[in-house]
Amino acid sequence: MNLDLGGRTALVTGSSQGIGAAIAAGLARAGATVGVNGRDAGRLAESVEKLRAEVPDGTFVPVAADLGTEEGAERALEALPDVDILVNNLGVFGAAPALEISDAEWRRYFEINVLAGVRLTRAHLPRMRDRGWGRVLYIASDSAVVIPAEMIHYGVSKTALLGVGRGFAKEAAGSGVTVNCVIAGPTHTEGVEDFVYQLVDRDLPWDEAQRVFMREHRPQSLLQRLIEPEEIANLVVYLSSPLASATTGAAVRVDGGYVDSILP
């Protein structure tokens, strides 16, 4: 399969580490120029250097902006005004008792997990449509479908993304632009390691802690392990490529069989 993205420009939000960094690396390997986004310019510069070491032939553009705000979205547009591929990966998560989540925290989750992607789609989709080619992706989660009791605010924000993706796909209908969601399953990132240790004994070695977490808190997983970020990135790169031209308005799962469904 030829996933050539040469001549294309991509922006991956929240890509200084974890799944976002893996997606940025994957798109760069396929030939795209990739905007790498983070809030802190210093840390972002370090992340870009790591990506350049990982993908020596890749072209990376740092986009320092807090995309959970309107001002941050404007800064991102100034840094990278025109993209062919928009991957809305930015998100926050964390455990909290359902009845103790404040209005302010609900708003914060929607600003970052939902509205950040809406703003950028609103800015970039018209130009993609005018050109007759583009890719918009939202990184959702198994939590969008199986709402976790320990973080319902996160799950609901990801559920909203599925509706956002389907709605913008209708806006792009017939234009050559595809809009899709990727339902990522429990994935091994630094942030998830912290989350796992919120729920299991912090004295356990990581391999054992991971197994306990999956057994006690994610027993539906058919993979029975955490997914590696590169496994998410592989699907994103495919959906970003010309080969995925007939896939739009979809919620495509790379969840290790976590969601108990025979439909994608």
mmCIF file with all atom_site columns, N, CA, C and O in Angstrom, residues 202-252:
data_model
loop_
_atom_site.group_PDB
_atom_site.id
_atom_site.type_symbol
_atom_site.label_atom_id
_atom_site.label_alt_id
_atom_site.label_comp_id
_atom_site.label_asym_id
_atom_site.label_entity_id
_atom_site.label_seq_id
_atom_site.pdbx_PDB_ins_code
_atom_site.Cartn_x
_atom_site.Cartn_y
_atom_site.Cartn_z
_atom_site.occupancy
_atom_site.B_iso_or_equiv
_atom_site.pdbx_formal_charge
_atom_site.auth_seq_id
_atom_site.auth_comp_id
_atom_site.auth_asym_id
_atom_site.auth_atom_id
_atom_site.pdbx_PDB_model_num
ATOM 1   N N  . ARG A 1 202 ? 0.330   1.912  43.736 1.00 0.00 ? 202 ARG A N  1
ATOM 2   C CA . ARG A 1 202 ? 1.492   2.592  43.155 1.00 0.00 ? 202 ARG A CA 1
ATOM 3   C C  . ARG A 1 202 ? 2.796   1.836  43.397 1.00 0.00 ? 202 ARG A C  1
ATOM 4   O O  . ARG A 1 202 ? 3.804   2.117  42.755 1.00 0.00 ? 202 ARG A O  1
ATOM 5   N N  . ASP A 1 203 ? 2.788   0.901  44.328 1.00 0.00 ? 203 ASP A N  1
ATOM 6   C CA . ASP A 1 203 ? 3.998   0.137  44.604 1.00 0.00 ? 203 ASP A CA 1
ATOM 7   C C  . ASP A 1 203 ? 4.209   -1.008 43.614 1.00 0.00 ? 203 ASP A C  1
ATOM 8   O O  . ASP A 1 203 ? 5.280   -1.635 43.603 1.00 0.00 ? 203 ASP A O  1
ATOM 9   N N  . LEU A 1 204 ? 3.205   -1.300 42.768 1.00 0.00 ? 204 LEU A N  1
ATOM 10  C CA . LEU A 1 204 ? 3.336   -2.382 41.804 1.00 0.00 ? 204 LEU A CA 1
ATOM 11  C C  . LEU A 1 204 ? 4.264   -1.968 40.661 1.00 0.00 ? 204 LEU A C  1
ATOM 12  O O  . LEU A 1 204 ? 4.201   -0.831 40.188 1.00 0.00 ? 204 LEU A O  1
ATOM 13  N N  . PRO A 1 205 ? 5.141   -2.876 40.187 1.00 0.00 ? 205 PRO A N  1
ATOM 14  C CA . PRO A 1 205 ? 5.911   -2.595 38.966 1.00 0.00 ? 205 PRO A CA 1
ATOM 15  C C  . PRO A 1 205 ? 4.953   -2.350 37.803 1.00 0.00 ? 205 PRO A C  1
ATOM 16  O O  . PRO A 1 205 ? 3.834   -2.870 37.783 1.00 0.00 ? 205 PRO A O  1
ATOM 17  N N  . TRP A 1 206 ? 5.421   -1.571 36.803 1.00 0.00 ? 206 TRP A N  1
ATOM 18  C CA . TRP A 1 206 ? 4.523   -1.163 35.722 1.00 0.00 ? 206 TRP A CA 1
ATOM 19  C C  . TRP A 1 206 ? 3.855   -2.336 35.006 1.00 0.00 ? 206 TRP A C  1
ATOM 20  O O  . TRP A 1 206 ? 2.645   -2.315 34.775 1.00 0.00 ? 206 TRP A O  1
ATOM 21  N N  . ASP A 1 207 ? 4.608   -3.372 34.649 1.00 0.00 ? 207 ASP A N  1
ATOM 22  C CA . ASP A 1 207 ? 4.012   -4.488 33.911 1.00 0.00 ? 207 ASP A CA 1
ATOM 23  C C  . ASP A 1 207 ? 2.883   -5.126 34.711 1.00 0.00 ? 207 ASP A C  1
ATOM 24  O O  . ASP A 1 207 ? 1.829   -5.470 34.158 1.00 0.00 ? 207 ASP A O  1
ATOM 25  N N  . GLU A 1 208 ? 3.088   -5.284 36.005 1.00 0.00 ? 208 GLU A N  1
ATOM 26  C CA . GLU A 1 208 ? 2.046   -5.873 36.837 1.00 0.00 ? 208 GLU A CA 1
ATOM 27  C C  . GLU A 1 208 ? 0.883   -4.908 37.022 1.00 0.00 ? 208 GLU A C  1
ATOM 28  O O  . GLU A 1 208 ? -0.284  -5.309 36.971 1.00 0.00 ? 208 GLU A O  1
ATOM 29  N N  . ALA A 1 209 ? 1.199   -3.629 37.213 1.00 0.00 ? 209 ALA A N  1
ATOM 30  C CA . ALA A 1 209 ? 0.145   -2.624 37.367 1.00 0.00 ? 209 ALA A CA 1
ATOM 31  C C  . ALA A 1 209 ? -0.735  -2.571 36.124 1.00 0.00 ? 209 ALA A C  1
ATOM 32  O O  . ALA A 1 209 ? -1.966  -2.452 36.216 1.00 0.00 ? 209 ALA A O  1
ATOM 33  N N  . GLN A 1 210 ? -0.120  -2.658 34.944 1.00 0.00 ? 210 GLN A N  1
ATOM 34  C CA . GLN A 1 210 ? -0.871  -2.639 33.687 1.00 0.00 ? 210 GLN A CA 1
ATOM 35  C C  . GLN A 1 210 ? -1.829  -3.825 33.614 1.00 0.00 ? 210 GLN A C  1
ATOM 36  O O  . GLN A 1 210 ? -2.998  -3.677 33.236 1.00 0.00 ? 210 GLN A O  1
ATOM 37  N N  . ARG A 1 211 ? -1.344  -5.000 33.978 1.00 0.00 ? 211 ARG A N  1
ATOM 38  C CA . ARG A 1 211 ? -2.193  -6.192 33.929 1.00 0.00 ? 211 ARG A CA 1
ATOM 39  C C  . ARG A 1 211 ? -3.358  -6.091 34.916 1.00 0.00 ? 211 ARG A C  1
ATOM 40  O O  . ARG A 1 211 ? -4.497  -6.447 34.581 1.00 0.00 ? 211 ARG A O  1
ATOM 41  N N  . VAL A 1 212 ? -3.065  -5.589 36.114 1.00 0.00 ? 212 VAL A N  1
ATOM 42  C CA . VAL A 1 212 ? -4.126  -5.422 37.113 1.00 0.00 ? 212 VAL A CA 1
ATOM 43  C C  . VAL A 1 212 ? -5.167  -4.427 36.621 1.00 0.00 ? 212 VAL A C  1
ATOM 44  O O  . VAL A 1 212 ? -6.379  -4.648 36.744 1.00 0.00 ? 212 VAL A O  1
ATOM 45  N N  . PHE A 1 213 ? -4.691  -3.304 36.052 1.00 0.00 ? 213 PHE A N  1
ATOM 46  C CA . PHE A 1 213 ? -5.604  -2.292 35.526 1.00 0.00 ? 213 PHE A CA 1
ATOM 47  C C  . PHE A 1 213 ? -6.516  -2.879 34.452 1.00 0.00 ? 213 PHE A C  1
ATOM 48  O O  . PHE A 1 213 ? -7.737  -2.680 34.480 1.00 0.00 ? 213 PHE A O  1
ATOM 49  N N  . MET A 1 214 ? -5.944  -3.590 33.492 1.00 0.00 ? 214 MET A N  1
ATOM 50  C CA . MET A 1 214 ? -6.749  -4.154 32.409 1.00 0.00 ? 214 MET A CA 1
ATOM 51  C C  . MET A 1 214 ? -7.727  -5.191 32.948 1.00 0.00 ? 214 MET A C  1
ATOM 52  O O  . MET A 1 214 ? -8.887  -5.257 32.516 1.00 0.00 ? 214 MET A O  1
ATOM 53  N N  . ARG A 1 215 ? -7.294  -5.990 33.887 1.00 0.00 ? 215 ARG A N  1
ATOM 54  C CA . ARG A 1 215 ? -8.161  -7.043 34.433 1.00 0.00 ? 215 ARG A CA 1
ATOM 55  C C  . ARG A 1 215 ? -9.313  -6.460 35.259 1.00 0.00 ? 215 ARG A C  1
ATOM 56  O O  . ARG A 1 215 ? -10.454 -6.901 35.135 1.00 0.00 ? 215 ARG A O  1
ATOM 57  N N  . GLU A 1 216 ? -9.011  -5.443 36.061 1.00 0.00 ? 216 GLU A N  1
ATOM 58  C CA . GLU A 1 216 ? -10.015 -4.928 36.978 1.00 0.00 ? 216 GLU A CA 1
ATOM 59  C C  . GLU A 1 216 ? -10.851 -3.786 36.406 1.00 0.00 ? 216 GLU A C  1
ATOM 60  O O  . GLU A 1 216 ? -12.017 -3.638 36.777 1.00 0.00 ? 216 GLU A O  1
ATOM 61  N N  . HIS A 1 217 ? -10.264 -2.988 35.514 1.00 0.00 ? 217 HIS A N  1
ATOM 62  C CA . HIS A 1 217 ? -10.953 -1.784 35.042 1.00 0.00 ? 217 HIS A CA 1
ATOM 63  C C  . HIS A 1 217 ? -11.277 -1.802 33.554 1.00 0.00 ? 217 HIS A C  1
ATOM 64  O O  . HIS A 1 217 ? -12.118 -1.008 33.112 1.00 0.00 ? 217 HIS A O  1
ATOM 65  N N  . ARG A 1 218 ? -10.638 -2.667 32.767 1.00 0.00 ? 218 ARG A N  1
ATOM 66  C CA . ARG A 1 218 ? -10.920 -2.768 31.340 1.00 0.00 ? 218 ARG A CA 1
ATOM 67  C C  . ARG A 1 218 ? -11.015 -4.242 30.927 1.00 0.00 ? 218 ARG A C  1
ATOM 68  O O  . ARG A 1 218 ? -10.366 -4.669 29.974 1.00 0.00 ? 218 ARG A O  1
ATOM 69  N N  . PRO A 1 219 ? -11.830 -5.036 31.620 1.00 0.00 ? 219 PRO A N  1
ATOM 70  C CA . PRO A 1 219 ? -11.857 -6.479 31.339 1.00 0.00 ? 219 PRO A CA 1
ATOM 71  C C  . PRO A 1 219 ? -12.435 -6.821 29.973 1.00 0.00 ? 219 PRO A C  1
ATOM 72  O O  . PRO A 1 219 ? -12.255 -7.936 29.484 1.00 0.00 ? 219 PRO A O  1
ATOM 73  N N  . GLN A 1 220 ? -13.118 -5.853 29.314 1.00 0.00 ? 220 GLN A N  1
ATOM 74  C CA . GLN A 1 220 ? -13.704 -6.132 27.996 1.00 0.00 ? 220 GLN A CA 1
ATOM 75  C C  . GLN A 1 220 ? -12.656 -6.245 26.898 1.00 0.00 ? 220 GLN A C  1
ATOM 76  O O  . GLN A 1 220 ? -12.952 -6.741 25.808 1.00 0.00 ? 220 GLN A O  1
ATOM 77  N N  . SER A 1 221 ? -11.441 -5.770 27.136 1.00 0.00 ? 221 SER A N  1
ATOM 78  C CA . SER A 1 221 ? -10.428 -5.750 26.085 1.00 0.00 ? 221 SER A CA 1
ATOM 79  C C  . SER A 1 221 ? -10.116 -7.153 25.590 1.00 0.00 ? 221 SER A C  1
ATOM 80  O O  . SER A 1 221 ? -9.792  -8.045 26.374 1.00 0.00 ? 221 SER A O  1
ATOM 81  N N  . LEU A 1 222 ? -10.208 -7.338 24.292 1.00 0.00 ? 222 LEU A N  1
ATOM 82  C CA . LEU A 1 222 ? -9.826  -8.620 23.694 1.00 0.00 ? 222 LEU A CA 1
ATOM 83  C C  . LEU A 1 222 ? -8.320  -8.692 23.497 1.00 0.00 ? 222 LEU A C  1
ATOM 84  O O  . LEU A 1 222 ? -7.750  -9.775 23.425 1.00 0.00 ? 222 LEU A O  1
ATOM 85  N N  . LEU A 1 223 ? -7.682  -7.554 23.416 1.00 0.00 ? 223 LEU A N  1
ATOM 86  C CA . LEU A 1 223 ? -6.233  -7.516 23.268 1.00 0.00 ? 223 LEU A CA 1
ATOM 87  C C  . LEU A 1 223 ? -5.538  -7.874 24.585 1.00 0.00 ? 223 LEU A C  1
ATOM 88  O O  . LEU A 1 223 ? -4.450  -8.438 24.595 1.00 0.00 ? 223 LEU A O  1
ATOM 89  N N  . GLN A 1 224 ? -6.182  -7.503 25.690 1.00 0.00 ? 224 GLN A N  1
ATOM 90  C CA . GLN A 1 224 ? -5.695  -7.801 27.044 1.00 0.00 ? 224 GLN A CA 1
ATOM 91  C C  . GLN A 1 224 ? -4.340  -7.160 27.334 1.00 0.00 ? 224 GLN A C  1
ATOM 92  O O  . GLN A 1 224 ? -3.563  -7.668 28.136 1.00 0.00 ? 224 GLN A O  1
ATOM 93  N N  . ARG A 1 225 ? -4.070  -6.064 26.679 1.00 0.00 ? 225 ARG A N  1
ATOM 94  C CA . ARG A 1 225 ? -2.903  -5.233 26.974 1.00 0.00 ? 225 ARG A CA 1
ATOM 95  C C  . ARG A 1 225 ? -3.209  -3.826 26.508 1.00 0.00 ? 225 ARG A C  1
ATOM 96  O O  . ARG A 1 225 ? -4.150  -3.596 25.732 1.00 0.00 ? 225 ARG A O  1
ATOM 97  N N  . LEU A 1 226 ? -2.419  -2.882 26.977 1.00 0.00 ? 226 LEU A N  1
ATOM 98  C CA . LEU A 1 226 ? -2.554  -1.524 26.470 1.00 0.00 ? 226 LEU A CA 1
ATOM 99  C C  . LEU A 1 226 ? -2.037  -1.453 25.030 1.00 0.00 ? 226 LEU A C  1
ATOM 100 O O  . LEU A 1 226 ? -1.106  -2.162 24.653 1.00 0.00 ? 226 LEU A O  1
ATOM 101 N N  . ILE A 1 227 ? -2.665  -0.613 24.247 1.00 0.00 ? 227 ILE A N  1
ATOM 102 C CA . ILE A 1 227 ? -2.276  -0.404 22.854 1.00 0.00 ? 227 ILE A CA 1
ATOM 103 C C  . ILE A 1 227 ? -1.078  0.545  22.830 1.00 0.00 ? 227 ILE A C  1
ATOM 104 O O  . ILE A 1 227 ? -0.992  1.478  23.634 1.00 0.00 ? 227 ILE A O  1
ATOM 105 N N  . GLU A 1 228 ? -0.155  0.338  21.915 1.00 0.00 ? 228 GLU A N  1
ATOM 106 C CA . GLU A 1 228 ? 0.972   1.243  21.760 1.00 0.00 ? 228 GLU A CA 1
ATOM 107 C C  . GLU A 1 228 ? 0.574   2.424  20.856 1.00 0.00 ? 228 GLU A C  1
ATOM 108 O O  . GLU A 1 228 ? -0.212  2.248  19.917 1.00 0.00 ? 228 GLU A O  1
ATOM 109 N N  . PRO A 1 229 ? 1.074   3.624  21.136 1.00 0.00 ? 229 PRO A N  1
ATOM 110 C CA . PRO A 1 229 ? 0.689   4.797  20.344 1.00 0.00 ? 229 PRO A CA 1
ATOM 111 C C  . PRO A 1 229 ? 0.879   4.616  18.843 1.00 0.00 ? 229 PRO A C  1
ATOM 112 O O  . PRO A 1 229 ? 0.083   5.125  18.041 1.00 0.00 ? 229 PRO A O  1
ATOM 113 N N  . GLU A 1 230 ? 1.934   3.899  18.437 1.00 0.00 ? 230 GLU A N  1
ATOM 114 C CA . GLU A 1 230 ? 2.182   3.685  17.007 1.00 0.00 ? 230 GLU A CA 1
ATOM 115 C C  . GLU A 1 230 ? 1.055   2.903  16.345 1.00 0.00 ? 230 GLU A C  1
ATOM 116 O O  . GLU A 1 230 ? 0.808   3.063  15.139 1.00 0.00 ? 230 GLU A O  1
ATOM 117 N N  . GLU A 1 231 ? 0.362   2.075  17.120 1.00 0.00 ? 231 GLU A N  1
ATOM 118 C CA . GLU A 1 231 ? -0.751  1.310  16.554 1.00 0.00 ? 231 GLU A CA 1
ATOM 119 C C  . GLU A 1 231 ? -1.936  2.220  16.242 1.00 0.00 ? 231 GLU A C  1
ATOM 120 O O  . GLU A 1 231 ? -2.678  1.977  15.279 1.00 0.00 ? 231 GLU A O  1
ATOM 121 N N  . ILE A 1 232 ? -2.125  3.256  17.048 1.00 0.00 ? 232 ILE A N  1
ATOM 122 C CA . ILE A 1 232 ? -3.146  4.266  16.736 1.00 0.00 ? 232 ILE A CA 1
ATOM 123 C C  . ILE A 1 232 ? -2.705  5.062  15.511 1.00 0.00 ? 232 ILE A C  1
ATOM 124 O O  . ILE A 1 232 ? -3.487  5.317  14.591 1.00 0.00 ? 232 ILE A O  1
ATOM 125 N N  . ALA A 1 233 ? -1.428  5.442  15.500 1.00 0.00 ? 233 ALA A N  1
ATOM 126 C CA . ALA A 1 233 ? -0.908  6.265  14.412 1.00 0.00 ? 233 ALA A CA 1
ATOM 127 C C  . ALA A 1 233 ? -1.048  5.572  13.065 1.00 0.00 ? 233 ALA A C  1
ATOM 128 O O  . ALA A 1 233 ? -1.326  6.226  12.051 1.00 0.00 ? 233 ALA A O  1
ATOM 129 N N  . ASN A 1 234 ? -0.863  4.264  13.018 1.00 0.00 ? 234 ASN A N  1
ATOM 130 C CA . ASN A 1 234 ? -0.961  3.546  11.745 1.00 0.00 ? 234 ASN A CA 1
ATOM 131 C C  . ASN A 1 234 ? -2.328  3.748  11.094 1.00 0.00 ? 234 ASN A C  1
ATOM 132 O O  . ASN A 1 234 ? -2.428  3.961  9.871  1.00 0.00 ? 234 ASN A O  1
ATOM 133 N N  . LEU A 1 235 ? -3.382  3.693  11.891 1.00 0.00 ? 235 LEU A N  1
ATOM 134 C CA . LEU A 1 235 ? -4.722  3.890  11.339 1.00 0.00 ? 235 LEU A CA 1
ATOM 135 C C  . LEU A 1 235 ? -4.925  5.338  10.904 1.00 0.00 ? 235 LEU A C  1
ATOM 136 O O  . LEU A 1 235 ? -5.512  5.604  9.847  1.00 0.00 ? 235 LEU A O  1
ATOM 137 N N  . VAL A 1 236 ? -4.421  6.276  11.698 1.00 0.00 ? 236 VAL A N  1
ATOM 138 C CA . VAL A 1 236 ? -4.573  7.686  11.352 1.00 0.00 ? 236 VAL A CA 1
ATOM 139 C C  . VAL A 1 236 ? -3.875  8.006  10.026 1.00 0.00 ? 236 VAL A C  1
ATOM 140 O O  . VAL A 1 236 ? -4.418  8.724  9.180  1.00 0.00 ? 236 VAL A O  1
ATOM 141 N N  . VAL A 1 237 ? -2.678  7.465  9.842  1.00 0.00 ? 237 VAL A N  1
ATOM 142 C CA . VAL A 1 237 ? -1.955  7.719  8.592  1.00 0.00 ? 237 VAL A CA 1
ATOM 143 C C  . VAL A 1 237 ? -2.740  7.163  7.412  1.00 0.00 ? 237 VAL A C  1
ATOM 144 O O  . VAL A 1 237 ? -2.860  7.817  6.364  1.00 0.00 ? 237 VAL A O  1
ATOM 145 N N  . TYR A 1 238 ? -3.282  5.971  7.553  1.00 0.00 ? 238 TYR A N  1
ATOM 146 C CA . TYR A 1 238 ? -4.097  5.407  6.465  1.00 0.00 ? 238 TYR A CA 1
ATOM 147 C C  . TYR A 1 238 ? -5.300  6.305  6.159  1.00 0.00 ? 238 TYR A C  1
ATOM 148 O O  . TYR A 1 238 ? -5.560  6.636  4.992  1.00 0.00 ? 238 TYR A O  1
ATOM 149 N N  . LEU A 1 239 ? -6.038  6.717  7.197  1.00 0.00 ? 239 LEU A N  1
ATOM 150 C CA . LEU A 1 239 ? -7.223  7.544  6.977  1.00 0.00 ? 239 LEU A CA 1
ATOM 151 C C  . LEU A 1 239 ? -6.863  8.913  6.413  1.00 0.00 ? 239 LEU A C  1
ATOM 152 O O  . LEU A 1 239 ? -7.699  9.571  5.793  1.00 0.00 ? 239 LEU A O  1
ATOM 153 N N  . SER A 1 240 ? -5.618  9.341  6.616  1.00 0.00 ? 240 SER A N  1
ATOM 154 C CA . SER A 1 240 ? -5.145  10.610 6.063  1.00 0.00 ? 240 SER A CA 1
ATOM 155 C C  . SER A 1 240 ? -4.717  10.500 4.611  1.00 0.00 ? 240 SER A C  1
ATOM 156 O O  . SER A 1 240 ? -4.476  11.513 3.954  1.00 0.00 ? 240 SER A O  1
ATOM 157 N N  . SER A 1 241 ? -4.610  9.297  4.114  1.00 0.00 ? 241 SER A N  1
ATOM 158 C CA . SER A 1 241 ? -4.042  9.069  2.785  1.00 0.00 ? 241 SER A CA 1
ATOM 159 C C  . SER A 1 241 ? -5.113  9.055  1.700  1.00 0.00 ? 241 SER A C  1
ATOM 160 O O  . SER A 1 241 ? -6.307  8.914  1.976  1.00 0.00 ? 241 SER A O  1
ATOM 161 N N  . PRO A 1 242 ? -4.692  9.171  0.442  1.00 0.00 ? 242 PRO A N  1
ATOM 162 C CA . PRO A 1 242 ? -5.651  9.058  -0.669 1.00 0.00 ? 242 PRO A CA 1
ATOM 163 C C  . PRO A 1 242 ? -6.353  7.708  -0.721 1.00 0.00 ? 242 PRO A C  1
ATOM 164 O O  . PRO A 1 242 ? -7.438  7.603  -1.299 1.00 0.00 ? 242 PRO A O  1
ATOM 165 N N  . LEU A 1 243 ? -5.747  6.668  -0.145 1.00 0.00 ? 243 LEU A N  1
ATOM 166 C CA . LEU A 1 243 ? -6.360  5.340  -0.200 1.00 0.00 ? 243 LEU A CA 1
ATOM 167 C C  . LEU A 1 243 ? -7.641  5.253  0.600  1.00 0.00 ? 243 LEU A C  1
ATOM 168 O O  . LEU A 1 243 ? -8.456  4.345  0.371  1.00 0.00 ? 243 LEU A O  1
ATOM 169 N N  . ALA A 1 244 ? -7.870  6.180  1.529  1.00 0.00 ? 244 ALA A N  1
ATOM 170 C CA . ALA A 1 244 ? -9.069  6.147  2.375  1.00 0.00 ? 244 ALA A CA 1
ATOM 171 C C  . ALA A 1 244 ? -10.164 7.064  1.840  1.00 0.00 ? 244 ALA A C  1
ATOM 172 O O  . ALA A 1 244 ? -11.004 7.545  2.589  1.00 0.00 ? 244 ALA A O  1
ATOM 173 N N  . SER A 1 245 ? -10.172 7.294  0.550  1.00 0.00 ? 245 SER A N  1
ATOM 174 C CA . SER A 1 245 ? -11.071 8.284  -0.045 1.00 0.00 ? 245 SER A CA 1
ATOM 175 C C  . SER A 1 245 ? -12.551 7.951  0.104  1.00 0.00 ? 245 SER A C  1
ATOM 176 O O  . SER A 1 245 ? -13.401 8.838  0.014  1.00 0.00 ? 245 SER A O  1
ATOM 177 N N  . ALA A 1 246 ? -12.904 6.681  0.327  1.00 0.00 ? 246 ALA A N  1
ATOM 178 C CA . ALA A 1 246 ? -14.314 6.301  0.454  1.00 0.00 ? 246 ALA A CA 1
ATOM 179 C C  . ALA A 1 246 ? -14.747 6.133  1.898  1.00 0.00 ? 246 ALA A C  1
ATOM 180 O O  . ALA A 1 246 ? -15.871 5.705  2.167  1.00 0.00 ? 246 ALA A O  1
ATOM 181 N N  . THR A 1 247 ? -13.879 6.481  2.830  1.00 0.00 ? 247 THR A N  1
ATOM 182 C CA . THR A 1 247 ? -14.224 6.372  4.244  1.00 0.00 ? 247 THR A CA 1
ATOM 183 C C  . THR A 1 247 ? -14.437 7.770  4.797  1.00 0.00 ? 247 THR A C  1
ATOM 184 O O  . THR A 1 247 ? -13.498 8.559  4.921  1.00 0.00 ? 247 THR A O  1
ATOM 185 N N  . THR A 1 248 ? -15.688 8.103  5.107  1.00 0.00 ? 248 THR A N  1
ATOM 186 C CA . THR A 1 248 ? -15.998 9.418  5.662  1.00 0.00 ? 248 THR A CA 1
ATOM 187 C C  . THR A 1 248 ? -17.257 9.310  6.518  1.00 0.00 ? 248 THR A C  1
ATOM 188 O O  . THR A 1 248 ? -18.104 8.435  6.301  1.00 0.00 ? 248 THR A O  1
ATOM 189 N N  . GLY A 1 249 ? -17.333 10.176 7.506  1.00 0.00 ? 249 GLY A N  1
ATOM 190 C CA . GLY A 1 249 ? -18.457 10.139 8.433  1.00 0.00 ? 249 GLY A CA 1
ATOM 191 C C  . GLY A 1 249 ? -18.426 8.939  9.360  1.00 0.00 ? 249 GLY A C  1
ATOM 192 O O  . GLY A 1 249 ? -19.425 8.609  9.996  1.00 0.00 ? 249 GLY A O  1
ATOM 193 N N  . ALA A 1 250 ? -17.267 8.299  9.462  1.00 0.00 ? 250 ALA A N  1
ATOM 194 C CA . ALA A 1 250 ? -17.161 7.043  10.192 1.00 0.00 ? 250 ALA A CA 1
ATOM 195 C C  . ALA A 1 250 ? -16.499 7.242  11.548 1.00 0.00 ? 250 ALA A C  1
ATOM 196 O O  . ALA A 1 250 ? -15.768 8.201  11.776 1.00 0.00 ? 250 ALA A O  1
ATOM 197 N N  . ALA A 1 251 ? -16.771 6.296  12.435 1.00 0.00 ? 251 ALA A N  1
ATOM 198 C CA . ALA A 1 251 ? -16.045 6.181  13.704 1.00 0.00 ? 251 ALA A CA 1
ATOM 199 C C  . ALA A 1 251 ? -15.327 4.843  13.642 1.00 0.00 ? 251 ALA A C  1
ATOM 200 O O  . ALA A 1 251 ? -15.933 3.785  13.832 1.00 0.00 ? 251 ALA A O  1
ATOM 201 N N  . VAL A 1 252 ? -14.040 4.892  13.326 1.00 0.00 ? 252 VAL A N  1
ATOM 202 C CA . VAL A 1 252 ? -13.254 3.688  13.054 1.00 0.00 ? 252 VAL A CA 1
ATOM 203 C C  . VAL A 1 252 ? -12.522 3.284  14.329 1.00 0.00 ? 252 VAL A C  1
ATOM 204 O O  . VAL A 1 252 ? -11.845 4.102  14.955 1.00 0.00 ? 252 VAL A O  1
#
